[in-house]
XYZ file of C-alpha atoms in Angstrom:
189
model
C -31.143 -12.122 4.099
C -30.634 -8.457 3.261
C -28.056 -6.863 0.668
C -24.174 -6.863 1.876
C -22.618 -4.240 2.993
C -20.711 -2.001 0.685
C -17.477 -2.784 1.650
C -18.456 -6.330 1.765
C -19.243 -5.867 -1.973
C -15.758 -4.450 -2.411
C -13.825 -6.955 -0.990
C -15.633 -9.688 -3.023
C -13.609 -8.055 -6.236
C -10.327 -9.221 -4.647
C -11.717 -12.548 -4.110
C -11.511 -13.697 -7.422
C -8.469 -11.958 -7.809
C -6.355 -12.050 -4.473
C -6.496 -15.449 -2.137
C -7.616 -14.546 1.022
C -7.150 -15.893 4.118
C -9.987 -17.423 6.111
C -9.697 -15.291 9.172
C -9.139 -11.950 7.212
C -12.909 -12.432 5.608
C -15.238 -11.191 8.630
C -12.556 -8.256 9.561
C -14.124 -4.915 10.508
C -12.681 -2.548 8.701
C -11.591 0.740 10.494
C -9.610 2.815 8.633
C -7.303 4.785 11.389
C -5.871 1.773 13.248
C -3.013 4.102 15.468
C -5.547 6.459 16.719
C -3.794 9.225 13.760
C -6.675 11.957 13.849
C -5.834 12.382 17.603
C -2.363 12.234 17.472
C -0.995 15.887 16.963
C 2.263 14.708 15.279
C 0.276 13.219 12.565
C -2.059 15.938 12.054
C 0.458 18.400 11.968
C 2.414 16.658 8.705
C -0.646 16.658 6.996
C -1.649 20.332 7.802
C 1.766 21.437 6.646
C 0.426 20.095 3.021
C -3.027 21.971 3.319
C -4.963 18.371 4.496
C -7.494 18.151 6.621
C -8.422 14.088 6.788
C -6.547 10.846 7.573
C -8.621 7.860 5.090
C -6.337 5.182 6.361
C -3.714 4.933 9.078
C -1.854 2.024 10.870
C 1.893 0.666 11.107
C 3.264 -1.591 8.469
C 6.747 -2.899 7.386
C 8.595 -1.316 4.002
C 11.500 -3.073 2.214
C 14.090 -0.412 1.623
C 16.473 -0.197 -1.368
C 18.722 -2.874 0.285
C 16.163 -4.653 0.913
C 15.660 -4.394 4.587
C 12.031 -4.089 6.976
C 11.467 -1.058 8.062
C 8.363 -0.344 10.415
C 6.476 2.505 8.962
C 3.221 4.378 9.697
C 1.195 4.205 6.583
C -0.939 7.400 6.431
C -3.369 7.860 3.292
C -5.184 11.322 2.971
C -7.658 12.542 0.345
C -4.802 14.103 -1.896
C -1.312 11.852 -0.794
C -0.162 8.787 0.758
C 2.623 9.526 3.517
C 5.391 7.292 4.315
C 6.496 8.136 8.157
C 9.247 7.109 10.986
C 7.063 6.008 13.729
C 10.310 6.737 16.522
C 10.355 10.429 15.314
C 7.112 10.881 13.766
C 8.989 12.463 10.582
C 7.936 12.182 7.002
C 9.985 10.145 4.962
C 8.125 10.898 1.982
C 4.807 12.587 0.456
C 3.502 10.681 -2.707
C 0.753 12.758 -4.244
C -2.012 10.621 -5.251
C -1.832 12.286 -8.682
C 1.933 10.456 -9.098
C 0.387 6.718 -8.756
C 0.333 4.516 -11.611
C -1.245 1.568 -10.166
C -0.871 -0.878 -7.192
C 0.607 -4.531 -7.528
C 0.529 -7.702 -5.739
C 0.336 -11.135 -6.088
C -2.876 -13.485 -6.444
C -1.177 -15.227 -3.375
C -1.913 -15.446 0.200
C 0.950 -12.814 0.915
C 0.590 -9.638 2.599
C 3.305 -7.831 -0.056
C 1.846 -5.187 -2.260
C 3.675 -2.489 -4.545
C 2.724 1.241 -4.937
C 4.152 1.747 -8.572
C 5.261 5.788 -8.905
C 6.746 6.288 -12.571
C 7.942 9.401 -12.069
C 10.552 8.431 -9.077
C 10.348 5.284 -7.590
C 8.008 2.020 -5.646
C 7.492 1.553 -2.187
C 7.287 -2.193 -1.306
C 4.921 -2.468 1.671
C 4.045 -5.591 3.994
C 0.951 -5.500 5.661
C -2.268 -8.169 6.766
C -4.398 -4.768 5.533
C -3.389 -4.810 1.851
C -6.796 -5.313 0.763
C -8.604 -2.556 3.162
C -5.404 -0.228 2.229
C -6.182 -0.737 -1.222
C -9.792 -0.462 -1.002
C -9.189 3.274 0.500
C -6.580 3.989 -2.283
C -8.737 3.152 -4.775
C -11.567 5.067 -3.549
C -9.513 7.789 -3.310
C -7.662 7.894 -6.323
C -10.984 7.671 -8.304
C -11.881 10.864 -6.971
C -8.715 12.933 -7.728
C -8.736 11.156 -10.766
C -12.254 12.546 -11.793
C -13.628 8.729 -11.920
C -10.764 7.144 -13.374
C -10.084 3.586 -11.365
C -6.895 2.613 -9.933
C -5.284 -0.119 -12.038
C -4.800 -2.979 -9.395
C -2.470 -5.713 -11.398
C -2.654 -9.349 -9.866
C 0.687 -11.433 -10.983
C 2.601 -13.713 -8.811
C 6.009 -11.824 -10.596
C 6.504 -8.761 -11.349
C 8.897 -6.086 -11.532
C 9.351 -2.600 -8.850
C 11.541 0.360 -9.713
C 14.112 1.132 -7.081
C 15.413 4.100 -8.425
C 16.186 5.599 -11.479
C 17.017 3.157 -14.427
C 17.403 -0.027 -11.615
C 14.456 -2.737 -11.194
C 14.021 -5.611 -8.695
C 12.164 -8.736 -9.374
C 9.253 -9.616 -6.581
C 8.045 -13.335 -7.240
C 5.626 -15.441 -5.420
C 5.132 -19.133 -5.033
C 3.322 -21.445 -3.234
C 4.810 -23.971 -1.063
C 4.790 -25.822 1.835
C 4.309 -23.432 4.462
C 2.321 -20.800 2.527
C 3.794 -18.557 0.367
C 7.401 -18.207 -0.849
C 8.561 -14.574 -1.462
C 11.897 -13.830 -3.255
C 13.322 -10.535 -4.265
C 15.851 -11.272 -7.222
C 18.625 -9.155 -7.849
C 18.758 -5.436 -9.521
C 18.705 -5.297 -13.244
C 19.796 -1.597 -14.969
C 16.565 -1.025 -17.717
């Protein structure tokens, strides 16, 4: 049997890591799930920033500051991860890849995961392609980081900035129909 594919390889660090479910093991993965590099809208926010190539792409749900799903199209470049309305194809917001701290999520079988920006606040994101999102992230980060890795912090609870001086609890458990998720109210820091 010959060597694994890369990717493969990449996935296998999460395994120790992350529980995965058994059907998200043999996924392809694609990168641009919403067809983004054809779709004009899309290629015109990113050209109004001086970027030329889409990484990642697909719809996902964010938890807002009151703690409501909104669908989002998740759009990761080579120098910023875009946040977008997928009704009017407007940019919510531009995170520079330079701005991330780290990504967080649980060791669960959850499809939550945190970016972590220090300088303003974290976007809580729901989506079954945490793991391939985060693979591109971190490729990506290492290279406008000059090699540095992205820190990538497993804990079933941890803390998310909401805005300035206000925190939220995220805490995962296991029970009887997977995974129990529970934001816990805002605490001033």
């Amino acid at each position: 049997m010959g060597e694994a594919p890369a990717e493969d390889r990449r996935l296998e660090k999460f395994m120790g890591r992350k529980e995965r479910r058994r059907s998200s093991l043999d996924k392809p993965l694609q990168g641009d799930y919403i067809g983004a590099k054809n779709n004009s809208k899309l290629m015109s926010i990113i050209h109004k920033q001086d970027e030329k190539e889409i990484l990642f792409a697909d719809t996902l749900m964010k938890c807002n500051r009151k703690c409501k799903m909104q669908e989002r199209i998740l759009l990761l470049t080579e120098r910023s991860l875009y946040n977008i309305d997928p009704t009017t194809y407007k940019s919510k917001r531009r995170i520079g890849l330079l701005d991330i701290a780290c990504v967080k999520m649980s060791g669960l079988q959850d499809n939550f995961f945190v970016v972590s920006v220090p300088t303003e606040y974290d976007y809580v994101y729901v989506s079954s392609k945490k793991i391939e999102i985060c693979l591109h992230l971190r490729r990506q980060y290492q290279y406008v980081h000059s090699g540095q890795a992205l820190p990538i912090e497993f804990k079933n609870t941890f803390e998310y900035k909401v805005d300035t001086g206000i925190f939220r609890e995220l805490k995962f458990s296991p029970d009887k129909d997977g995974v129990a998720t529970q934001i816990l109210e805002r605490r001033k820091k």
